[in-house]
Short mmCIF file of C-alpha atoms and ligand atoms in Angstrom, two decimals:
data_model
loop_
_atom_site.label_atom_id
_atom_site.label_comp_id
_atom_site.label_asym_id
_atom_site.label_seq_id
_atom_site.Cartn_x
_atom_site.Cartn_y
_atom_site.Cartn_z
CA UNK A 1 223.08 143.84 25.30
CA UNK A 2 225.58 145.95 22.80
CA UNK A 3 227.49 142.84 20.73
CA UNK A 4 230.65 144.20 19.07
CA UNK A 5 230.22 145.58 15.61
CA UNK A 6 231.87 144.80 12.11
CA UNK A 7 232.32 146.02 8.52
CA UNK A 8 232.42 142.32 7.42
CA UNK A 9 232.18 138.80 9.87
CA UNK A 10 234.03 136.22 7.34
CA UNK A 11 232.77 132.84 8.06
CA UNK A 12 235.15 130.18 7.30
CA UNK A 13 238.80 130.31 7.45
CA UNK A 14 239.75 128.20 4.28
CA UNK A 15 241.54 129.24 1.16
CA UNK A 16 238.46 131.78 0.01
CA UNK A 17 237.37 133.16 3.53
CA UNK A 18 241.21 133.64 4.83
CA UNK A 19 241.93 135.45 1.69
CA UNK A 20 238.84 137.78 1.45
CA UNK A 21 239.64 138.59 5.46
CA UNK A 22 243.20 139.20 4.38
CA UNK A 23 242.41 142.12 1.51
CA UNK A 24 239.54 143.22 3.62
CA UNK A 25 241.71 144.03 6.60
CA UNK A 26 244.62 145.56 4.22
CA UNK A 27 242.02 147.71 2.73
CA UNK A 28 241.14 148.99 6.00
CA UNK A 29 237.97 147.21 7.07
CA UNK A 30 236.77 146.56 10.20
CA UNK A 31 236.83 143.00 9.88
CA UNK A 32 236.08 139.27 11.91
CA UNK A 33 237.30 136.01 10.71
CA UNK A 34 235.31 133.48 12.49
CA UNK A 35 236.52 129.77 11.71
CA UNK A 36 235.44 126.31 13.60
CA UNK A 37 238.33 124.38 14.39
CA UNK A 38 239.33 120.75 14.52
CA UNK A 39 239.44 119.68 11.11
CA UNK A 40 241.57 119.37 8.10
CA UNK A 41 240.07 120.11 4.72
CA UNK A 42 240.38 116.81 3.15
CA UNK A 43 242.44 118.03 0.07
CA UNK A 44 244.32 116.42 -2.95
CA UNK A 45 246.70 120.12 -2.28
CA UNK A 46 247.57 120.60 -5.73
CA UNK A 47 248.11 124.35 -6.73
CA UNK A 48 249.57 126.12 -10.19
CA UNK A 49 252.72 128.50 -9.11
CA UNK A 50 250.08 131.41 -10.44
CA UNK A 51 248.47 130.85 -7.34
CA UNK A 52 251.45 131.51 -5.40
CA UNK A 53 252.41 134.75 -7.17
CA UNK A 54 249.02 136.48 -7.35
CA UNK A 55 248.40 135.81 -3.55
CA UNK A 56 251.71 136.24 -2.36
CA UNK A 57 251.98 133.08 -1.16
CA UNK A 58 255.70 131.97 -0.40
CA UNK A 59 257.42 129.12 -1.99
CA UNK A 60 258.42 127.65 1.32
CA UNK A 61 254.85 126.37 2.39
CA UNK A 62 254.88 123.71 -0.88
CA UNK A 63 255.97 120.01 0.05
CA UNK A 64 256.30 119.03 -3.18
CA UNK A 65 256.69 119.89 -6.99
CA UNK A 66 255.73 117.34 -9.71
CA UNK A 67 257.16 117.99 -13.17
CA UNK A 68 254.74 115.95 -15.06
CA UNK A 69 251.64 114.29 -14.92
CA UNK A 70 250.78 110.67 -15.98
CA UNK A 71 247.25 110.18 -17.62
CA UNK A 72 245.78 106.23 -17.48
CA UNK A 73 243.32 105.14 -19.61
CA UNK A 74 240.80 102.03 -18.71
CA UNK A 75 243.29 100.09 -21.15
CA UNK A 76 245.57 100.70 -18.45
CA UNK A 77 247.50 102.81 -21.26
CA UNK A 78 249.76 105.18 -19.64
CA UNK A 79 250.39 108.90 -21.23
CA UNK A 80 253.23 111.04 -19.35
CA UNK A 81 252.40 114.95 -19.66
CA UNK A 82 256.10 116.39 -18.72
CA UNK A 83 255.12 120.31 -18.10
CA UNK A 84 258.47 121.20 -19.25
CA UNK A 85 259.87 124.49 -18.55
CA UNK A 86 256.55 126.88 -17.81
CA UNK A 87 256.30 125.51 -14.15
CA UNK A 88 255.33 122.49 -12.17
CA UNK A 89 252.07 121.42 -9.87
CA UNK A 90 252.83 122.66 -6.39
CA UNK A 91 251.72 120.92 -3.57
CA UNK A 92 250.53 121.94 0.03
CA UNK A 93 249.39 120.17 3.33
CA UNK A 94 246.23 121.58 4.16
CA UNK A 95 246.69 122.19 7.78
CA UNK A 96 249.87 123.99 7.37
CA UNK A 97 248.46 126.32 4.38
CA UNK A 98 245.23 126.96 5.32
CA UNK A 99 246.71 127.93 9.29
CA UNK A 100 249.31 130.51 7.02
CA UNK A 101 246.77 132.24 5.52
CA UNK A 102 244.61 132.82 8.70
CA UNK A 103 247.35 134.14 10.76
CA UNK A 104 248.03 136.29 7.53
CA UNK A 105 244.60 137.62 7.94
CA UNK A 106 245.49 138.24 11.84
CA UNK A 107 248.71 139.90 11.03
CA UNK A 108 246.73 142.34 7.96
CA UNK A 109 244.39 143.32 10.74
CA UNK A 110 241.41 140.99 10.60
CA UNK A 111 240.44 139.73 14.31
CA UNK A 112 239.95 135.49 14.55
CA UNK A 113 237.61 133.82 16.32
CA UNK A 114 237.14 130.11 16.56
CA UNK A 115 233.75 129.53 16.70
CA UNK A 116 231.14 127.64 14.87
CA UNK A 117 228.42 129.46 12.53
CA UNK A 118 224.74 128.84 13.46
CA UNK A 119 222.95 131.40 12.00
CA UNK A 120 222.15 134.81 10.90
CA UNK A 121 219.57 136.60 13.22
CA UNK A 122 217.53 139.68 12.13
CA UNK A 123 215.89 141.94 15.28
CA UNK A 124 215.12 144.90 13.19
CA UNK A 125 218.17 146.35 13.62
CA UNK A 126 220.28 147.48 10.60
CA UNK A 127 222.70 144.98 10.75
CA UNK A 128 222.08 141.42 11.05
CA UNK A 129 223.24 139.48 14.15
CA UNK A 130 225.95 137.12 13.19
CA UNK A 131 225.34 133.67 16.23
CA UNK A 132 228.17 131.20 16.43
CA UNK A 133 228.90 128.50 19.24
CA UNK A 134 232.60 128.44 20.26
CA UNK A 135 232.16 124.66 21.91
CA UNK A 136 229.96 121.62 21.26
CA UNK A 137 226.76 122.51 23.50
CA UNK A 138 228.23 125.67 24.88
CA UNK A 139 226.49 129.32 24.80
CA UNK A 140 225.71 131.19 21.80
CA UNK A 141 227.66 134.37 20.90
CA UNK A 142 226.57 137.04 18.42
CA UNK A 143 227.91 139.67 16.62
CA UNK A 144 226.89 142.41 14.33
CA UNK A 145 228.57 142.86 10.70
CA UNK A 146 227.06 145.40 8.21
CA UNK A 147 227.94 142.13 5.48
CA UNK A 148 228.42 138.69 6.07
CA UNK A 149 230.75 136.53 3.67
CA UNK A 150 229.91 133.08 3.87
CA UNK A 151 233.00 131.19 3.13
CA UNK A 152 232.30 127.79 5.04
CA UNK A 153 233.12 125.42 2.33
CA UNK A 154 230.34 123.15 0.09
CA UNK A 155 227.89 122.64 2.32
CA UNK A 156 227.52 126.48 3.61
CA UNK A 157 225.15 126.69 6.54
CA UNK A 158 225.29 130.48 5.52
CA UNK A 159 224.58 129.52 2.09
CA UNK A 160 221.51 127.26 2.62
CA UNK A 161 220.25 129.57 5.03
CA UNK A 162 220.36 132.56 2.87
CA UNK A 163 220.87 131.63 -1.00
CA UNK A 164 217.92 130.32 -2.97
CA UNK A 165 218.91 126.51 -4.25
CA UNK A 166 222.04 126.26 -2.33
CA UNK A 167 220.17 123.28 -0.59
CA UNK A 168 220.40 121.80 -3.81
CA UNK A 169 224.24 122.55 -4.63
CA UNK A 170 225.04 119.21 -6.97
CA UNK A 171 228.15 117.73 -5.76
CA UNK A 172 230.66 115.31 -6.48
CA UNK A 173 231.79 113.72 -3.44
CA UNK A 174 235.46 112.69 -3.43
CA UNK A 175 237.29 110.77 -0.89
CA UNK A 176 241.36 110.34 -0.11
CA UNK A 177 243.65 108.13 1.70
CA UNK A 178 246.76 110.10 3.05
CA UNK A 179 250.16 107.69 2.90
CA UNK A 180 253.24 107.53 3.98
CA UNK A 181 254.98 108.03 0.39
CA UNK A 182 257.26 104.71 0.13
CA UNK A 183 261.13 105.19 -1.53
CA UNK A 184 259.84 103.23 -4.51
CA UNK A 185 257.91 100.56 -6.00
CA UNK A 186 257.70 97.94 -8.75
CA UNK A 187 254.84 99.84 -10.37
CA UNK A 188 256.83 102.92 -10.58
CA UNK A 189 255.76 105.21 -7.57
CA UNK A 190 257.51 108.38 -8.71
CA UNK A 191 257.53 111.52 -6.30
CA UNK A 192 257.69 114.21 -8.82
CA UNK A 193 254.53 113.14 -10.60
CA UNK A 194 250.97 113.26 -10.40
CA UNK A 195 248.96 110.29 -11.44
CA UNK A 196 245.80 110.52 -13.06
CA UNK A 197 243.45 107.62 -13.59
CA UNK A 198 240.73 107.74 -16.27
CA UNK A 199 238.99 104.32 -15.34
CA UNK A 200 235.34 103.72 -15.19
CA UNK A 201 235.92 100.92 -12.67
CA UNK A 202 237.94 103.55 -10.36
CA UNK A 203 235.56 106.50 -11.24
CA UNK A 204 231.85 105.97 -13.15
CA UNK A 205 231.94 109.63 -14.12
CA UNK A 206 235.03 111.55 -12.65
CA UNK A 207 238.94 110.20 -11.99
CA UNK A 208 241.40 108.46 -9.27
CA UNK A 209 244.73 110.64 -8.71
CA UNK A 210 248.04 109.56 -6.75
CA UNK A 211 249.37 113.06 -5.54
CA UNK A 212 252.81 112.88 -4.44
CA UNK A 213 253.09 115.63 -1.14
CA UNK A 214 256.74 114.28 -0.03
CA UNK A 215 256.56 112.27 2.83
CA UNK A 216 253.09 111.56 1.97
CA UNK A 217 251.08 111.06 -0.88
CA UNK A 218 246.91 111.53 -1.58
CA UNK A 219 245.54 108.78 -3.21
CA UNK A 220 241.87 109.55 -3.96
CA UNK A 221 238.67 109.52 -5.95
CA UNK A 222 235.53 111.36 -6.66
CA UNK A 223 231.90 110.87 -7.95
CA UNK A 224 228.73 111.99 -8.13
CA UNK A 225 227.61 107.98 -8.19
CA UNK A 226 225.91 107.75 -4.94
CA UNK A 227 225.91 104.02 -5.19
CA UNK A 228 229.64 103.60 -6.13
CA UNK A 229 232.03 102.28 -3.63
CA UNK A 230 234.79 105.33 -3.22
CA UNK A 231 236.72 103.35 -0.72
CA UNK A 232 236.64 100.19 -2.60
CA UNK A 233 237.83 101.86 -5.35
CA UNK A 234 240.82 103.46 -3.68
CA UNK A 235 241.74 99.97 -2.26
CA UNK A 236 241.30 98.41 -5.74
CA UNK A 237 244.18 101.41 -7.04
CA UNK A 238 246.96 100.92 -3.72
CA UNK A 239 246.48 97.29 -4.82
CA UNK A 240 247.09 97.43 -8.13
CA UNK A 241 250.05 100.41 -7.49
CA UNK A 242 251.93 98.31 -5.01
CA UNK A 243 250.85 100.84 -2.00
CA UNK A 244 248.33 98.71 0.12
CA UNK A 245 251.13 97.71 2.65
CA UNK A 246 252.07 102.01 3.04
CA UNK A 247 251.31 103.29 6.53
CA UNK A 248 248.03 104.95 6.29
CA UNK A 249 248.35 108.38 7.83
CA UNK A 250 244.29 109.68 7.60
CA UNK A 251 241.31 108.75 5.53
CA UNK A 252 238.86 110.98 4.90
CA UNK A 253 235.98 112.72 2.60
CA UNK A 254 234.32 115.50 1.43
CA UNK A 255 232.04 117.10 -1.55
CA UNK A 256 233.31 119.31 -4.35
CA UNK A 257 230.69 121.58 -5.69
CA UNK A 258 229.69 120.92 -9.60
CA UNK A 259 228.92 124.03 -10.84
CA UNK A 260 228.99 128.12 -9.50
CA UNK A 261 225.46 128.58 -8.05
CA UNK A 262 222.88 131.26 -9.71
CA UNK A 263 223.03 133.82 -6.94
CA UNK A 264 226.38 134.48 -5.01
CA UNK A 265 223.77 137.16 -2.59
CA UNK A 266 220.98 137.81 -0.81
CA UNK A 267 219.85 141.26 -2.32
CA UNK A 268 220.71 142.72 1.35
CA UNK A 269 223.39 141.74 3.28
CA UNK A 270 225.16 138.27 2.63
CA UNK A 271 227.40 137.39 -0.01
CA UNK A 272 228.80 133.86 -0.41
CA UNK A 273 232.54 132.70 -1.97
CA UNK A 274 234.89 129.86 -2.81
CA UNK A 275 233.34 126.29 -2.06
CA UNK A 276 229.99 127.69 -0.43
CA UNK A 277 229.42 129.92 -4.23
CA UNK A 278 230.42 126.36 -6.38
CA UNK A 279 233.29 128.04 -7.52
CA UNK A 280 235.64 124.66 -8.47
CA UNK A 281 236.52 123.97 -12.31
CA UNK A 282 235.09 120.84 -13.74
CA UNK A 283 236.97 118.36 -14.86
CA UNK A 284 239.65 119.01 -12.89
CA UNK A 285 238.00 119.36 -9.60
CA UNK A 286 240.78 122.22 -8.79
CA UNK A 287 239.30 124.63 -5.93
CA UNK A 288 241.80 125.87 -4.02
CA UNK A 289 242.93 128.91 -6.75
CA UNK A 290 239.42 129.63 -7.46
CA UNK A 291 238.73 129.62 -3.90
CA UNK A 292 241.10 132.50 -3.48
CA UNK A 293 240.08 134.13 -6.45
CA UNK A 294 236.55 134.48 -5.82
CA UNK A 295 237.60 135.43 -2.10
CA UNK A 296 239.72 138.47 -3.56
CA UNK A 297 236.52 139.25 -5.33
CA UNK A 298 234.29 139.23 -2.55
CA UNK A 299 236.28 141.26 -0.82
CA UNK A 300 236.51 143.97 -3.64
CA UNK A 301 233.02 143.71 -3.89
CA UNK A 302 232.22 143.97 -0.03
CA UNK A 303 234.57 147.21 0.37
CA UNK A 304 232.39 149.03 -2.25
CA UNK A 305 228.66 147.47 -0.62
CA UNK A 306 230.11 149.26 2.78
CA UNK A 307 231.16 152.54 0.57
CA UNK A 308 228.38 152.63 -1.16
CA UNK A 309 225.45 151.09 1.30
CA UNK A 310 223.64 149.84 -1.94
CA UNK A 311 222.58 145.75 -1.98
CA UNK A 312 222.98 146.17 -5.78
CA UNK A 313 226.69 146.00 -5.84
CA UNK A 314 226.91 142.44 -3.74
CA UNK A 315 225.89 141.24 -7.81
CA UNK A 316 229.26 142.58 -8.63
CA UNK A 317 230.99 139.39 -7.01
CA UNK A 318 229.19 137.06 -9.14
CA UNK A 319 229.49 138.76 -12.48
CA UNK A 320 233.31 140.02 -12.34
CA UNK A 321 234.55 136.49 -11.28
CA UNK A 322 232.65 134.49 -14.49
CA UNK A 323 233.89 137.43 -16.44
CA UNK A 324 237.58 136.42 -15.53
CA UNK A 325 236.75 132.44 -15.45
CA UNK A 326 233.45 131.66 -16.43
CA UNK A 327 234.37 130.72 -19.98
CA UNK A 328 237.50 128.06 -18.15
CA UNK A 329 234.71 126.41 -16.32
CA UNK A 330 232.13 126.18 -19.61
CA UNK A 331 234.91 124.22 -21.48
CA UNK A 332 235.93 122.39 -18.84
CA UNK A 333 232.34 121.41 -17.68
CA UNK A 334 231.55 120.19 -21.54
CA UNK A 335 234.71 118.36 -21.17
CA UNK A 336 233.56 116.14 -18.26
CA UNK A 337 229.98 115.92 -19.60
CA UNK A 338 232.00 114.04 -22.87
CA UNK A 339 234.26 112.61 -22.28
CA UNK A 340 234.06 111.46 -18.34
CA UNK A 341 230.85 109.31 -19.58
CA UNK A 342 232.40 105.93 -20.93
CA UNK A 343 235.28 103.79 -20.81
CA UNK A 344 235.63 104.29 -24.83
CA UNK A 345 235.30 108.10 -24.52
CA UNK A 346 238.45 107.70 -21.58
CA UNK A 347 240.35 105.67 -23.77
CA UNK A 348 240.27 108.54 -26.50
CA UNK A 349 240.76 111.14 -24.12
CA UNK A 350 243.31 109.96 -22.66
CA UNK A 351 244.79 108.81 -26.33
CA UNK A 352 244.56 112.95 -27.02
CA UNK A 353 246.59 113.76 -24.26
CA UNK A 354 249.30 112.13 -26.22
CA UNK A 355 249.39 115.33 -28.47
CA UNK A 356 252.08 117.53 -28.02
CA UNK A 357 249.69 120.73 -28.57
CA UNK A 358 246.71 119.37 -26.24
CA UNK A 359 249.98 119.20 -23.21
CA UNK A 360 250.81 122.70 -24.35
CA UNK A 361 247.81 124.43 -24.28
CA UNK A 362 246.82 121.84 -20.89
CA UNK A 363 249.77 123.02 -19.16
CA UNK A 364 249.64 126.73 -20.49
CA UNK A 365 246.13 127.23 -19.17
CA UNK A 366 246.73 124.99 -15.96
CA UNK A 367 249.56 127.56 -15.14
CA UNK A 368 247.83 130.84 -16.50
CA UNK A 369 244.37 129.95 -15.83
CA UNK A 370 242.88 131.10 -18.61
CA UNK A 371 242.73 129.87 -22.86
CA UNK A 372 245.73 131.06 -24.17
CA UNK A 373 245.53 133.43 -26.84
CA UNK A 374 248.58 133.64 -28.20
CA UNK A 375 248.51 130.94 -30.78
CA UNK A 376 244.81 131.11 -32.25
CA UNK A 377 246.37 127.78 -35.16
CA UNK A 378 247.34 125.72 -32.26
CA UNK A 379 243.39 126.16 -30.79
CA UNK A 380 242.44 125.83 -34.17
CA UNK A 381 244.24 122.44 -34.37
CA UNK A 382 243.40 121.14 -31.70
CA UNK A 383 239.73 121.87 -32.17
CA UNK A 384 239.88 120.14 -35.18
CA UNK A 385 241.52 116.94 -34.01
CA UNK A 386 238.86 117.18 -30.90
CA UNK A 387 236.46 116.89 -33.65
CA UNK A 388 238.26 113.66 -35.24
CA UNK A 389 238.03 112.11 -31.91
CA UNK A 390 234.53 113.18 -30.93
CA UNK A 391 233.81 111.35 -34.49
CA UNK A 392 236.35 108.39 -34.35
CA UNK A 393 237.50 109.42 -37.51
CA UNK A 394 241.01 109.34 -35.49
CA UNK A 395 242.19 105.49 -34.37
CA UNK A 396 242.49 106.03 -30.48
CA UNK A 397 246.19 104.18 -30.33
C1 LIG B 1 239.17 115.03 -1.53
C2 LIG B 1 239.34 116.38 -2.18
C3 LIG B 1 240.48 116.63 -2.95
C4 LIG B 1 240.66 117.90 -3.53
N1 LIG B 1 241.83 118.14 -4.19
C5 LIG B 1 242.08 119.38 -4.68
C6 LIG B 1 243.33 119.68 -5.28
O1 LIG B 1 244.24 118.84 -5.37
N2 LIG B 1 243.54 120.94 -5.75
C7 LIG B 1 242.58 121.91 -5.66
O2 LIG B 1 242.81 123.03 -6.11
N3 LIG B 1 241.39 121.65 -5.08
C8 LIG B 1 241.12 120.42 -4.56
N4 LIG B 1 239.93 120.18 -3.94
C9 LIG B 1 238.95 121.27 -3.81
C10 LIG B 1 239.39 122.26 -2.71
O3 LIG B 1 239.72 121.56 -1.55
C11 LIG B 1 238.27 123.27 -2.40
O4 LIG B 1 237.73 123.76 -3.60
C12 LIG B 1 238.80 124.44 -1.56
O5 LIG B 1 239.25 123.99 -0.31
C13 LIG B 1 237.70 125.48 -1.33
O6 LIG B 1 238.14 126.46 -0.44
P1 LIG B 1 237.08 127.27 0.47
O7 LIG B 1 237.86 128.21 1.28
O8 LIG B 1 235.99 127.78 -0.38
O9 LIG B 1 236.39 126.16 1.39
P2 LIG B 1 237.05 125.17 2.43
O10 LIG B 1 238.46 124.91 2.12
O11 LIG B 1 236.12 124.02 2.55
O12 LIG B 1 237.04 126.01 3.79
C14 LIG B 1 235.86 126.22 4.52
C15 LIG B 1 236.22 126.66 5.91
O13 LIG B 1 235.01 126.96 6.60
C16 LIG B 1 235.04 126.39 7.91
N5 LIG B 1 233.65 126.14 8.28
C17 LIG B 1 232.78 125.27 7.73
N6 LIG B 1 231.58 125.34 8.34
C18 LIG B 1 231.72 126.28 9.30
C19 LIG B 1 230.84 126.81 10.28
N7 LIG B 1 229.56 126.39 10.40
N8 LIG B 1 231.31 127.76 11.13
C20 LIG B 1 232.59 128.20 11.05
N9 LIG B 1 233.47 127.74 10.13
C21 LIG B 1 233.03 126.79 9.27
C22 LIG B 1 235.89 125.13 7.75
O14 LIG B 1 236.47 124.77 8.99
C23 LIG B 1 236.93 125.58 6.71
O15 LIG B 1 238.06 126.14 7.35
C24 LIG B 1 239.69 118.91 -3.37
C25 LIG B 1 238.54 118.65 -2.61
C26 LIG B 1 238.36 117.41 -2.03
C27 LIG B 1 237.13 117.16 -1.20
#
């Protein structure tokens, strides 16, 4: 039997996949984007308006802006972040995005299938054989691809099947409520701000968020606490925020990946991206930039493995996206490991969020994603109060 033949079969049609099918197909490439369907990503949605100019994504698909972000420490002190004039968080629904950005593909070139990965089968041929399932317990189909981008989210079948310690991806898992956003409450429900809550008895080792998305809102947690009770916890916050008695639209879960695995390839003929490489920033848990990020890399990188025909250059992916980030997620993971590991260590965090230079710089490299440069006294300054903190020279009120 001849099965149909590609440059590159994209698996997954999130954020990463959808955007490496996109810049594949613009660039030419003889390319499938196979995606299983039926589910939304469960998704806080929040996205810096970078993300929207470097990927051409148009204003219209955000439900919501927040100006400012609220930071709550375990003394249930409350620190408002306004982001003044650089920008705001933008928010999406999931469904609606994601959907955008695979008919974007479609409309660039790439072909879509909806189909479920099952694995990659080698018969001696040149190319691998790409099998998917299109329905529960139906046949298998397969396809040919001289590269296959896995880009099926944090627990990548393509990944554990072809990575070495992708089985053993460490994860926080986080889980979300969707609600229908109320006019008000006593507690101060605002819809142009994110809450964040840095509370050991909402989070052991991570945080809560309220994330306004207009009609709704995301009201979540994460943490790597296998023990710890994620929907007791986000019970605990709607009771305690005056939002228990909302209409609740969809619950649901899913892991975020801890830290960018060792190997993106497989030294042949399968690269992996987004969610399914580890690509999300400590800390902040934020995914959905990166996602597309590392997919525009992958991409790059798989139009110049086809060129070029040598396994050597699938490396490329790996090294040219921690060139751009990999300093980001280093700061950011030290961050967590600190000061994510007490109550006493929240309540100081949270306490330096009050400084006007710590919002700056937040806000400047939340927008830009990357450490600002431009004012080397303010880093400086910062470092050194981080210090006083880190020490307790510096009272936490
Ligand atoms: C509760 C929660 C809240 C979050 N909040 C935020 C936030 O506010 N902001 C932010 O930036 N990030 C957030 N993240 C992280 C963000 O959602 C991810 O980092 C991002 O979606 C990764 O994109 P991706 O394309 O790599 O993977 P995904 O978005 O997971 O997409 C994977 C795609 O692959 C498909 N797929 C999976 N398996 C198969 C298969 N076998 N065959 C075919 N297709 C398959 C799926 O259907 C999906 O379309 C959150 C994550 C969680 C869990």
């Amino acid at each position: 039997m001849s099965e149909r033949e590609y440059d590159v079969v994209v698996v997954g049609g999130g954020p990463s996949g959808s955007t490496a099918a996109w810049d594949l197909a613009r660039a030419g490439r003889n390319v499938l984007l196979l995606d299983r369907a039926g589910r939304i990503k469960p998704c806080g949605g929040a996205v810096p308006p970078r993300l929207l100019e470097e990927f051409e994504v148009p204003h219209s698909l955000l439900v919501a802006r927040a100006r400012s972000a609220r930071m709550i420490a375990p003394s249930d002190r409350q620190v408002d972040m306004p982001v003044g004039e650089i920008g705001f968080v933008g928010m999406v629904d999931r469904d609606v995005f994601d959907e955008w950005l695979r008919e974007r593909a479609a409309l660039a070139g790439a072909e879509r299938r909806t189909g479920t990965f099952v694995e990659i089968e080698r018969d001696g041929g040149d190319m691998p054989l790409v099998c998917y399932r299109t329905e529960r317990g139906g046949g298998i189909h397969k396809v040919r691809a001289k590269l296959v981008i896995g880009a099926d989210g944090a627990r990548s079948a393509v990944a554990r099947e072809n990575i070495a310690e992708a089985e053993n991806m460490r994860c926080v898992f986080a889980y979300h409520e969707i609600i229908r956003s109320p006019e008000s409450t006593p507690q101060g429900f605002d819809a142009g701000r994110c809450d964040v809550f840095y509370q050991g008895r909402l989070s052991p080792d991570f945080y809560g968020w309220v994330f306004p998305h207009g009609k709704t809102s995301s009201i979540g947690v994460g943490s790597a606490n296998k023990g710890f009770s994620l929907r007791g916890a986000v019970s605990r916050m709607r009771g305690d925020l005056g939002l228990a008695e909302c209409e609740t639209v969809r619950t649901e879960g899913a892991p975020i990946p801890l830290k960018p695995l060792k190997r993106w390839d497989n030294g042949k003929d399968v690269l992996v991206t987004g969610d399914a490489a580890g690509v999300v920033a400590p800390a902040s848990g934020e995914g959905i930039y990166y996602a597309m990020a590392c997919g525009r890399i992958a991409a790059q990188t798989a139009d110049a493995f086809i060129a070029s025909s040598d396994p050597a250059t699938l490396k490329h992916a790996r090294r040219d996206f921690m060139r751009l980030h990999g300093r980001v997620f280093w700061v950011l993971g030290i961050m967590q490991h600190f000061w994510y590991s007490s109550d006493k260590r929240r309540e100081r965090f949270v306490s330096m969020c009050a400084d006007r230079d710590v919002q700056q710089l937040t806000w400047q490299a939340y927008m830009n994603k990357k450490l600002v440069r431009a004012r080397p006294f303010a880093h400086a300054k910062i470092f050194f109060k981080d210090c006083a903190h880190l020490l307790g020279l510096r009272p936490a009120a």
